[in-house]
Amino acid sequence: MVIIAQKTGVVKYPLDTMLNYVTKITTFGERCDWSLDGKRIVFLEKTFGDVFEIEVATGKLTPLTHHFFHEGFVRALYLSNGDILLSGSKTFDAYDPWKSRSPEKAELWVLKRDLSGPPTPLGVFCKEGPAVSRKQMKIAWTVDDIYVADIVYENGTPMLKQIETLVQSKDLPKEVENWHLETQNFRPPYDNELIFNAHFPAVEYEAEVMGIDLKTRKIVNYSQRPDRYDEPEGIFPDGKNILVESTRHYPKRDEGRTTWDYIDIYKLALDGSAKIERITYFNKDKKYKATNPVVSDDGRYMAFQYSLVGETTGIGHGIVIWDFVKEQEYIRSKIKNKSKE
């Protein structure tokens, strides 16, 4: 029996990557995150693979997990002190690989920035991706419920303190009550709200962008379309908008396809208006999809990945950077040239 990790290792560039404000900086990799200074990006080699870091200006690659033996990782995120939060299982079975991505197997670890040793387990398991504060040593994660805690160091060893349950499925508003949960982002600039995903595998796989106030526990539905797939991803540093994986452009699933075969990247306003704007068009010919976007802390750049329609969620064929400033310059130039015609 052969388990296929991804459809192919050689993928042509989608048309969108030919634009002058879009740059592919690696030929492999997925699930990236910006360093706090915007100079580096951490990413996975592949699902259940090693973790790498790339220096954006030079393209220099540094392996972060080659100095110890492991069973592969599924997430890597920068902590506010520069250390790296990892998610990965202690065991891996190539004949049943996805079990190692489950909340029963995937554990959270802290890898020190100086790579002085293997990562330290935090003693908790995690469904999909955890959320990390960019300003505090605070994280949130999901098993069935969403939990929040502080990371503290005692004699140099990281551990969790002040663990509390933040939200349960039964706490959700009526339209999404008892839907499944997944953490995503602490909302900047004050980290007083956690953005998370409520999802439900019905006939069509639906998902909503939600937020919960960390003090009052008030829950808000920001996408307001429980009949569509809207999954929150990278948040803008002013906290006014968030990038979303969405299927708004193709809400109905074709026979033999999954909902996430139609993902592209959108920008959703977090002001309660549910205003949403499409950013990428990788999925326009139903060959590619753009996924897992994150925003640099200066708000100028989006880093993301793309994959082939038919590949499972999280698969990527390289890290791509989208320059929002150059995009606006390009749009203004197009408008100016058109007006001269």
GROMACS .gro file of N, CA, C and O in nm, residues 205-302:
model
  392
  205TYR      N    1  -1.902   2.142   0.292
  205TYR     CA    2  -1.824   2.172   0.412
  205TYR      C    3  -1.828   2.322   0.439
  205TYR      O    4  -1.778   2.401   0.360
  206GLU      N    5  -1.890   2.363   0.548
  206GLU     CA    6  -1.909   2.503   0.578
  206GLU      C    7  -1.815   2.548   0.689
  206GLU      O    8  -1.776   2.469   0.774
  207ALA      N    9  -1.781   2.677   0.687
  207ALA     CA   10  -1.696   2.733   0.792
  207ALA      C   11  -1.724   2.881   0.806
  207ALA      O   12  -1.755   2.949   0.708
  208GLU      N   13  -1.712   2.930   0.930
  208GLU     CA   14  -1.737   3.070   0.960
  208GLU      C   15  -1.619   3.130   1.036
  208GLU      O   16  -1.550   3.061   1.114
  209VAL      N   17  -1.597   3.260   1.018
  209VAL     CA   18  -1.495   3.335   1.090
  209VAL      C   19  -1.559   3.393   1.216
  209VAL      O   20  -1.652   3.472   1.209
  210MET      N   21  -1.507   3.353   1.331
  210MET     CA   22  -1.563   3.393   1.459
  210MET      C   23  -1.458   3.467   1.542
  210MET      O   24  -1.338   3.454   1.519
  211GLY      N   25  -1.505   3.542   1.642
  211GLY     CA   26  -1.415   3.606   1.737
  211GLY      C   27  -1.473   3.599   1.876
  211GLY      O   28  -1.595   3.604   1.894
  212ILE      N   29  -1.385   3.587   1.977
  212ILE     CA   30  -1.432   3.587   2.115
  212ILE      C   31  -1.347   3.685   2.196
  212ILE      O   32  -1.223   3.683   2.190
  213ASP      N   33  -1.414   3.775   2.267
  213ASP     CA   34  -1.347   3.870   2.355
  213ASP      C   35  -1.288   3.794   2.474
  213ASP      O   36  -1.359   3.719   2.542
  214LEU      N   37  -1.160   3.812   2.501
  214LEU     CA   38  -1.092   3.734   2.604
  214LEU      C   39  -1.140   3.767   2.745
  214LEU      O   40  -1.127   3.685   2.836
  215LYS      N   41  -1.197   3.887   2.764
  215LYS     CA   42  -1.245   3.925   2.897
  215LYS      C   43  -1.394   3.899   2.914
  215LYS      O   44  -1.438   3.835   3.010
  216THR      N   45  -1.474   3.947   2.821
  216THR     CA   46  -1.620   3.937   2.836
  216THR      C   47  -1.675   3.804   2.786
  216THR      O   48  -1.787   3.767   2.818
  217ARG      N   49  -1.595   3.733   2.703
  217ARG     CA   50  -1.635   3.606   2.640
  217ARG      C   51  -1.748   3.626   2.537
  217ARG      O   52  -1.813   3.531   2.497
  218LYS      N   53  -1.769   3.749   2.494
  218LYS     CA   54  -1.867   3.774   2.389
  218LYS      C   55  -1.816   3.718   2.257
  218LYS      O   56  -1.701   3.741   2.220
  219ILE      N   57  -1.904   3.646   2.185
  219ILE     CA   58  -1.867   3.583   2.058
  219ILE      C   59  -1.935   3.656   1.942
  219ILE      O   60  -2.053   3.688   1.948
  220VAL      N   61  -1.858   3.683   1.837
  220VAL     CA   62  -1.908   3.753   1.719
  220VAL      C   63  -1.885   3.667   1.595
  220VAL      O   64  -1.780   3.604   1.581
  221ASN      N   65  -1.985   3.662   1.508
  221ASN     CA   66  -1.971   3.597   1.378
  221ASN      C   67  -1.936   3.705   1.276
  221ASN      O   68  -2.017   3.792   1.246
  222TYR      N   69  -1.814   3.700   1.220
  222TYR     CA   70  -1.768   3.806   1.130
  222TYR      C   71  -1.800   3.778   0.983
  222TYR      O   72  -1.819   3.873   0.906
  223SER      N   73  -1.806   3.654   0.942
  223SER     CA   74  -1.833   3.625   0.800
  223SER      C   75  -1.982   3.616   0.769
  223SER      O   76  -2.024   3.643   0.655
  224GLN      N   77  -2.061   3.573   0.865
  224GLN     CA   78  -2.208   3.576   0.855
  224GLN      C   79  -2.264   3.503   0.733
  224GLN      O   80  -2.363   3.544   0.675
  225ARG      N   81  -2.200   3.394   0.694
  225ARG     CA   82  -2.252   3.312   0.586
  225ARG      C   83  -2.232   3.164   0.622
  225ARG      O   84  -2.141   3.098   0.571
  226PRO      N   85  -2.314   3.109   0.710
  226PRO     CA   86  -2.297   2.970   0.750
  226PRO      C   87  -2.320   2.870   0.637
  226PRO      O   88  -2.297   2.751   0.654
  227ASP      N   89  -2.363   2.918   0.519
  227ASP     CA   90  -2.379   2.831   0.403
  227ASP      C   91  -2.258   2.837   0.310
  227ASP      O   92  -2.261   2.783   0.199
  228ARG      N   93  -2.150   2.901   0.353
  228ARG     CA   94  -2.030   2.913   0.271
  228ARG      C   95  -1.907   2.869   0.351
  228ARG      O   96  -1.912   2.859   0.473
  229TYR      N   97  -1.798   2.846   0.280
  229TYR     CA   98  -1.673   2.809   0.346
  229TYR      C   99  -1.584   2.933   0.355
  229TYR      O  100  -1.534   2.983   0.255
  230ASP      N  101  -1.565   2.983   0.476
  230ASP     CA  102  -1.478   3.097   0.504
  230ASP      C  103  -1.390   3.062   0.624
  230ASP      O  104  -1.438   3.061   0.737
  231GLU      N  105  -1.264   3.034   0.598
  231GLU     CA  106  -1.174   2.996   0.707
  231GLU      C  107  -1.070   3.106   0.732
  231GLU      O  108  -0.995   3.140   0.641
  232PRO      N  109  -1.063   3.161   0.853
  232PRO     CA  110  -0.967   3.269   0.881
  232PRO      C  111  -0.824   3.219   0.877
  232PRO      O  112  -0.793   3.107   0.919
  233GLU      N  113  -0.736   3.304   0.827
  233GLU     CA  114  -0.593   3.272   0.821
  233GLU      C  115  -0.512   3.390   0.877
  233GLU      O  116  -0.530   3.426   0.991
  234GLY      N  117  -0.428   3.455   0.797
  234GLY     CA  118  -0.344   3.562   0.849
  234GLY      C  119  -0.420   3.692   0.872
  234GLY      O  120  -0.504   3.733   0.792
  235ILE      N  121  -0.388   3.758   0.982
  235ILE     CA  122  -0.458   3.882   1.019
  235ILE      C  123  -0.367   4.003   0.996
  235ILE      O  124  -0.245   3.994   1.010
  236PHE      N  125  -0.426   4.116   0.957
  236PHE     CA  126  -0.349   4.237   0.935
  236PHE      C  127  -0.311   4.300   1.069
  236PHE      O  128  -0.385   4.288   1.167
  237PRO      N  129  -0.195   4.369   1.074
  237PRO     CA  130  -0.143   4.417   1.203
  237PRO      C  131  -0.230   4.522   1.272
  237PRO      O  132  -0.220   4.538   1.393
  238ASP      N  133  -0.316   4.591   1.196
  238ASP     CA  134  -0.406   4.686   1.261
  238ASP      C  135  -0.533   4.620   1.311
  238ASP      O  136  -0.617   4.684   1.376
  239GLY      N  137  -0.550   4.490   1.282
  239GLY     CA  138  -0.665   4.416   1.331
  239GLY      C  139  -0.796   4.446   1.262
  239GLY      O  140  -0.901   4.395   1.301
  240LYS      N  141  -0.792   4.525   1.155
  240LYS     CA  142  -0.916   4.565   1.089
  240LYS      C  143  -0.965   4.463   0.986
  240LYS      O  144  -1.084   4.460   0.952
  241ASN      N  145  -0.873   4.383   0.933
  241ASN     CA  146  -0.908   4.285   0.831
  241ASN      C  147  -0.832   4.156   0.855
  241ASN      O  148  -0.727   4.155   0.920
  242ILE      N  149  -0.884   4.048   0.800
  242ILE     CA  150  -0.818   3.920   0.809
  242ILE      C  151  -0.827   3.850   0.674
  242ILE      O  152  -0.926   3.866   0.601
  243LEU      N  153  -0.722   3.776   0.639
  243LEU     CA  154  -0.724   3.698   0.517
  243LEU      C  155  -0.800   3.568   0.543
  243LEU      O  156  -0.790   3.509   0.651
  244VAL      N  157  -0.876   3.526   0.443
  244VAL     CA  158  -0.966   3.413   0.457
  244VAL      C  159  -0.952   3.320   0.338
  244VAL      O  160  -0.944   3.366   0.223
  245GLU      N  161  -0.945   3.191   0.364
  245GLU     CA  162  -0.961   3.093   0.257
  245GLU      C  163  -1.111   3.078   0.233
  245GLU      O  164  -1.185   3.044   0.325
  246SER      N  165  -1.154   3.105   0.111
  246SER     CA  166  -1.297   3.106   0.084
  246SER      C  167  -1.329   3.043  -0.050
  246SER      O  168  -1.247   3.041  -0.143
  247THR      N  169  -1.452   2.994  -0.059
  247THR     CA  170  -1.504   2.939  -0.185
  247THR      C  171  -1.620   3.023  -0.237
  247THR      O  172  -1.705   2.972  -0.311
  248ARG      N  173  -1.624   3.150  -0.200
  248ARG     CA  174  -1.736   3.236  -0.239
  248ARG      C  175  -1.755   3.239  -0.392
  248ARG      O  176  -1.866   3.255  -0.440
  249HIS      N  177  -1.644   3.228  -0.467
  249HIS     CA  178  -1.653   3.234  -0.612
  249HIS      C  179  -1.708   3.106  -0.674
  249HIS      O  180  -1.746   3.104  -0.791
  250TYR      N  181  -1.713   2.998  -0.596
  250TYR     CA  182  -1.762   2.870  -0.647
  250TYR      C  183  -1.823   2.792  -0.531
  250TYR      O  184  -1.764   2.696  -0.481
  251PRO      N  185  -1.940   2.834  -0.485
  251PRO     CA  186  -1.995   2.780  -0.360
  251PRO      C  187  -2.045   2.637  -0.369
  251PRO      O  188  -2.058   2.571  -0.265
  252LYS      N  189  -2.072   2.585  -0.488
  252LYS     CA  190  -2.123   2.449  -0.501
  252LYS      C  191  -2.012   2.354  -0.546
  252LYS      O  192  -1.936   2.384  -0.637
  253ARG      N  193  -2.009   2.239  -0.483
  253ARG     CA  194  -1.904   2.141  -0.509
  253ARG      C  195  -1.942   2.051  -0.626
  253ARG      O  196  -2.053   1.999  -0.633
  254ASP      N  197  -1.848   2.029  -0.719
  254ASP     CA  198  -1.870   1.935  -0.828
  254ASP      C  199  -1.858   1.792  -0.778
  254ASP      O  200  -1.790   1.765  -0.677
  255GLU      N  201  -1.918   1.700  -0.847
  255GLU     CA  202  -1.914   1.560  -0.808
  255GLU      C  203  -1.769   1.511  -0.809
  255GLU      O  204  -1.693   1.536  -0.902
  256GLY      N  205  -1.731   1.443  -0.702
  256GLY     CA  206  -1.596   1.390  -0.690
  256GLY      C  207  -1.495   1.489  -0.635
  256GLY      O  208  -1.377   1.455  -0.621
  257ARG      N  209  -1.540   1.611  -0.603
  257ARG     CA  210  -1.451   1.713  -0.550
  257ARG      C  211  -1.484   1.742  -0.403
  257ARG      O  212  -1.594   1.716  -0.357
  258THR      N  213  -1.386   1.800  -0.333
  258THR     CA  214  -1.408   1.844  -0.196
  258THR      C  215  -1.425   1.995  -0.196
  258THR      O  216  -1.389   2.064  -0.292
  259THR      N  217  -1.481   2.049  -0.088
  259THR     CA  218  -1.498   2.193  -0.077
  259THR      C  219  -1.367   2.267  -0.096
  259THR      O  220  -1.360   2.369  -0.165
  260TRP      N  221  -1.258   2.219  -0.034
  260TRP     CA  222  -1.132   2.291  -0.038
  260TRP      C  223  -1.060   2.280  -0.172
  260TRP      O  224  -0.951   2.332  -0.188
  261ASP      N  225  -1.122   2.216  -0.272
  261ASP     CA  226  -1.069   2.222  -0.408
  261ASP      C  227  -1.093   2.358  -0.472
  261ASP      O  228  -1.038   2.388  -0.579
  262TYR      N  229  -1.175   2.441  -0.410
  262TYR     CA  230  -1.213   2.569  -0.470
  262TYR      C  231  -1.166   2.689  -0.388
  262TYR      O  232  -1.218   2.800  -0.402
  263ILE      N  233  -1.066   2.670  -0.307
  263ILE     CA  234  -1.019   2.777  -0.219
  263ILE      C  235  -0.939   2.882  -0.296
  263ILE      O  236  -0.856   2.851  -0.381
  264ASP      N  237  -0.966   3.008  -0.266
  264ASP     CA  238  -0.880   3.120  -0.301
  264ASP      C  239  -0.875   3.212  -0.180
  264ASP      O  240  -0.950   3.194  -0.084
  265ILE      N  241  -0.786   3.312  -0.186
  265ILE     CA  242  -0.766   3.400  -0.072
  265ILE      C  243  -0.852   3.526  -0.086
  265ILE      O  244  -0.850   3.592  -0.191
  266TYR      N  245  -0.922   3.559   0.020
  266TYR     CA  246  -1.007   3.677   0.028
  266TYR      C  247  -0.964   3.761   0.148
  266TYR      O  248  -0.892   3.713   0.237
  267LYS      N  249  -1.009   3.886   0.153
  267LYS     CA  250  -0.987   3.974   0.269
  267LYS      C  251  -1.122   4.008   0.329
  267LYS      O  252  -1.211   4.060   0.261
  268LEU      N  253  -1.138   3.978   0.458
  268LEU     CA  254  -1.264   4.000   0.529
  268LEU      C  255  -1.248   4.112   0.630
  268LEU      O  256  -1.155   4.112   0.711
  269ALA      N  257  -1.341   4.207   0.629
  269ALA     CA  258  -1.342   4.314   0.728
  269ALA      C  259  -1.388   4.261   0.863
  269ALA      O  260  -1.481   4.179   0.870
  270LEU      N  261  -1.324   4.306   0.971
  270LEU     CA  262  -1.360   4.263   1.106
  270LEU      C  263  -1.435   4.373   1.181
  270LEU      O  264  -1.424   4.387   1.303
  271ASP      N  265  -1.514   4.451   1.106
  271ASP     CA  266  -1.593   4.558   1.166
  271ASP      C  267  -1.739   4.520   1.183
  271ASP      O  268  -1.821   4.604   1.222
  272GLY      N  269  -1.773   4.394   1.155
  272GLY     CA  270  -1.911   4.350   1.168
  272GLY      C  271  -1.992   4.362   1.041
  272GLY      O  272  -2.108   4.317   1.036
  273SER      N  273  -1.934   4.421   0.936
  273SER     CA  274  -2.007   4.441   0.810
  273SER      C  275  -2.010   4.316   0.723
  273SER      O  276  -2.091   4.307   0.630
  274ALA      N  277  -1.922   4.220   0.750
  274ALA     CA  278  -1.907   4.098   0.670
  274ALA      C  279  -1.860   4.129   0.527
  274ALA      O  280  -1.872   4.044   0.438
  275LYS      N  281  -1.806   4.248   0.504
  275LYS     CA  282  -1.754   4.284   0.372
  275LYS      C  283  -1.635   4.197   0.338
  275LYS      O  284  -1.542   4.184   0.418
  276ILE      N  285  -1.635   4.138   0.219
  276ILE     CA  286  -1.529   4.046   0.179
  276ILE      C  287  -1.486   4.078   0.037
  276ILE      O  288  -1.567   4.113  -0.048
  277GLU      N  289  -1.356   4.068   0.012
  277GLU     CA  290  -1.297   4.104  -0.117
  277GLU      C  291  -1.201   3.995  -0.161
  277GLU      O  292  -1.115   3.951  -0.084
  278ARG      N  293  -1.214   3.950  -0.284
  278ARG     CA  294  -1.125   3.846  -0.335
  278ARG      C  295  -0.988   3.904  -0.367
  278ARG      O  296  -0.977   4.010  -0.428
  279ILE      N  297  -0.881   3.835  -0.325
  279ILE     CA  298  -0.744   3.880  -0.348
  279ILE      C  299  -0.678   3.800  -0.460
  279ILE      O  300  -0.624   3.857  -0.554
  280THR      N  301  -0.680   3.667  -0.452
  280THR     CA  302  -0.613   3.584  -0.552
  280THR      C  303  -0.715   3.516  -0.644
  280THR      O  304  -0.830   3.495  -0.607
  281TYR      N  305  -0.666   3.480  -0.764
  281TYR     CA  306  -0.748   3.413  -0.863
  281TYR      C  307  -0.680   3.285  -0.911
  281TYR      O  308  -0.696   3.243  -1.025
  282PHE      N  309  -0.606   3.221  -0.823
  282PHE     CA  310  -0.537   3.096  -0.858
  282PHE      C  311  -0.638   2.989  -0.899
  282PHE      O  312  -0.608   2.902  -0.979
  283ASN      N  313  -0.759   2.995  -0.843
  283ASN     CA  314  -0.856   2.889  -0.863
  283ASN      C  315  -0.949   2.913  -0.982
  283ASN      O  316  -1.042   2.836  -1.006
  284LYS      N  317  -0.922   3.015  -1.061
  284LYS     CA  318  -1.018   3.053  -1.166
  284LYS      C  319  -1.037   2.945  -1.272
  284LYS      O  320  -1.146   2.934  -1.330
  285ASP      N  321  -0.934   2.865  -1.300
  285ASP     CA  322  -0.948   2.756  -1.398
  285ASP      C  323  -0.964   2.620  -1.331
  285ASP      O  324  -0.958   2.517  -1.396
  286LYS      N  325  -0.982   2.622  -1.197
  286LYS     CA  326  -1.002   2.500  -1.119
  286LYS      C  327  -0.883   2.404  -1.129
  286LYS      O  328  -0.898   2.282  -1.122
  287LYS      N  329  -0.760   2.462  -1.144
  287LYS     CA  330  -0.639   2.381  -1.150
  287LYS      C  331  -0.555   2.399  -1.024
  287LYS      O  332  -0.491   2.306  -0.977
  288TYR      N  333  -0.554   2.520  -0.969
  288TYR     CA  334  -0.473   2.553  -0.853
  288TYR      C  335  -0.561   2.613  -0.743
  288TYR      O  336  -0.676   2.649  -0.766
  289LYS      N  337  -0.502   2.628  -0.626
  289LYS     CA  338  -0.567   2.700  -0.517
  289LYS      C  339  -0.459   2.770  -0.434
  289LYS      O  340  -0.350   2.715  -0.414
  290ALA      N  341  -0.487   2.890  -0.388
  290ALA     CA  342  -0.396   2.966  -0.302
  290ALA      C  343  -0.444   2.950  -0.158
  290ALA      O  344  -0.562   2.968  -0.130
  291THR      N  345  -0.353   2.919  -0.067
  291THR     CA  346  -0.393   2.884   0.069
  291THR      C  347  -0.294   2.934   0.173
  291THR      O  348  -0.183   2.976   0.142
  292ASN      N  349  -0.338   2.927   0.298
  292ASN     CA  350  -0.255   2.950   0.417
  292ASN      C  351  -0.177   3.082   0.414
  292ASN      O  352  -0.057   3.085   0.438
  293PRO      N  353  -0.246   3.195   0.389
  293PRO     CA  354  -0.177   3.324   0.387
  293PRO      C  355  -0.148   3.379   0.526
  293PRO      O  356  -0.225   3.359   0.619
  294VAL      N  357  -0.037   3.450   0.537
  294VAL     CA  358  -0.001   3.522   0.660
  294VAL      C  359   0.050   3.660   0.621
  294VAL      O  360   0.109   3.677   0.514
  295VAL      N  361   0.029   3.760   0.708
  295VAL     CA  362   0.064   3.899   0.678
  295VAL      C  363   0.184   3.941   0.763
  295VAL      O  364   0.189   3.912   0.883
  296SER      N  365   0.278   4.011   0.700
  296SER     CA  366   0.393   4.063   0.774
  296SER      C  367   0.347   4.170   0.872
  296SER      O  368   0.242   4.233   0.854
  297ASP      N  369   0.427   4.194   0.975
  297ASP     CA  370   0.387   4.285   1.082
  297ASP      C  371   0.384   4.432   1.041
  297ASP      O  372   0.333   4.517   1.115
  298ASP      N  373   0.439   4.465   0.923
  298ASP     CA  374   0.425   4.601   0.871
  298ASP      C  375   0.305   4.612   0.777
  298ASP      O  376   0.275   4.721   0.727
  299GLY      N  377   0.237   4.501   0.752
  299GLY     CA  378   0.117   4.501   0.670
  299GLY      C  379   0.141   4.506   0.520
  299GLY      O  380   0.046   4.504   0.442
  300ARG      N  381   0.266   4.508   0.477
  300ARG     CA  382   0.295   4.525   0.334
  300ARG      C  383   0.287   4.395   0.255
  300ARG      O  384   0.247   4.394   0.139
  301TYR      N  385   0.327   4.285   0.320
  301TYR     CA  386   0.343   4.161   0.245
  301TYR      C  387   0.250   4.051   0.294
  301TYR      O  388   0.221   4.040   0.414
  302MET      N  389   0.208   3.967   0.200
  302MET     CA  390   0.138   3.843   0.231
  302MET      C  391   0.225   3.729   0.182
  302MET      O  392   0.270   3.728   0.068
   0.00000   0.00000   0.00000
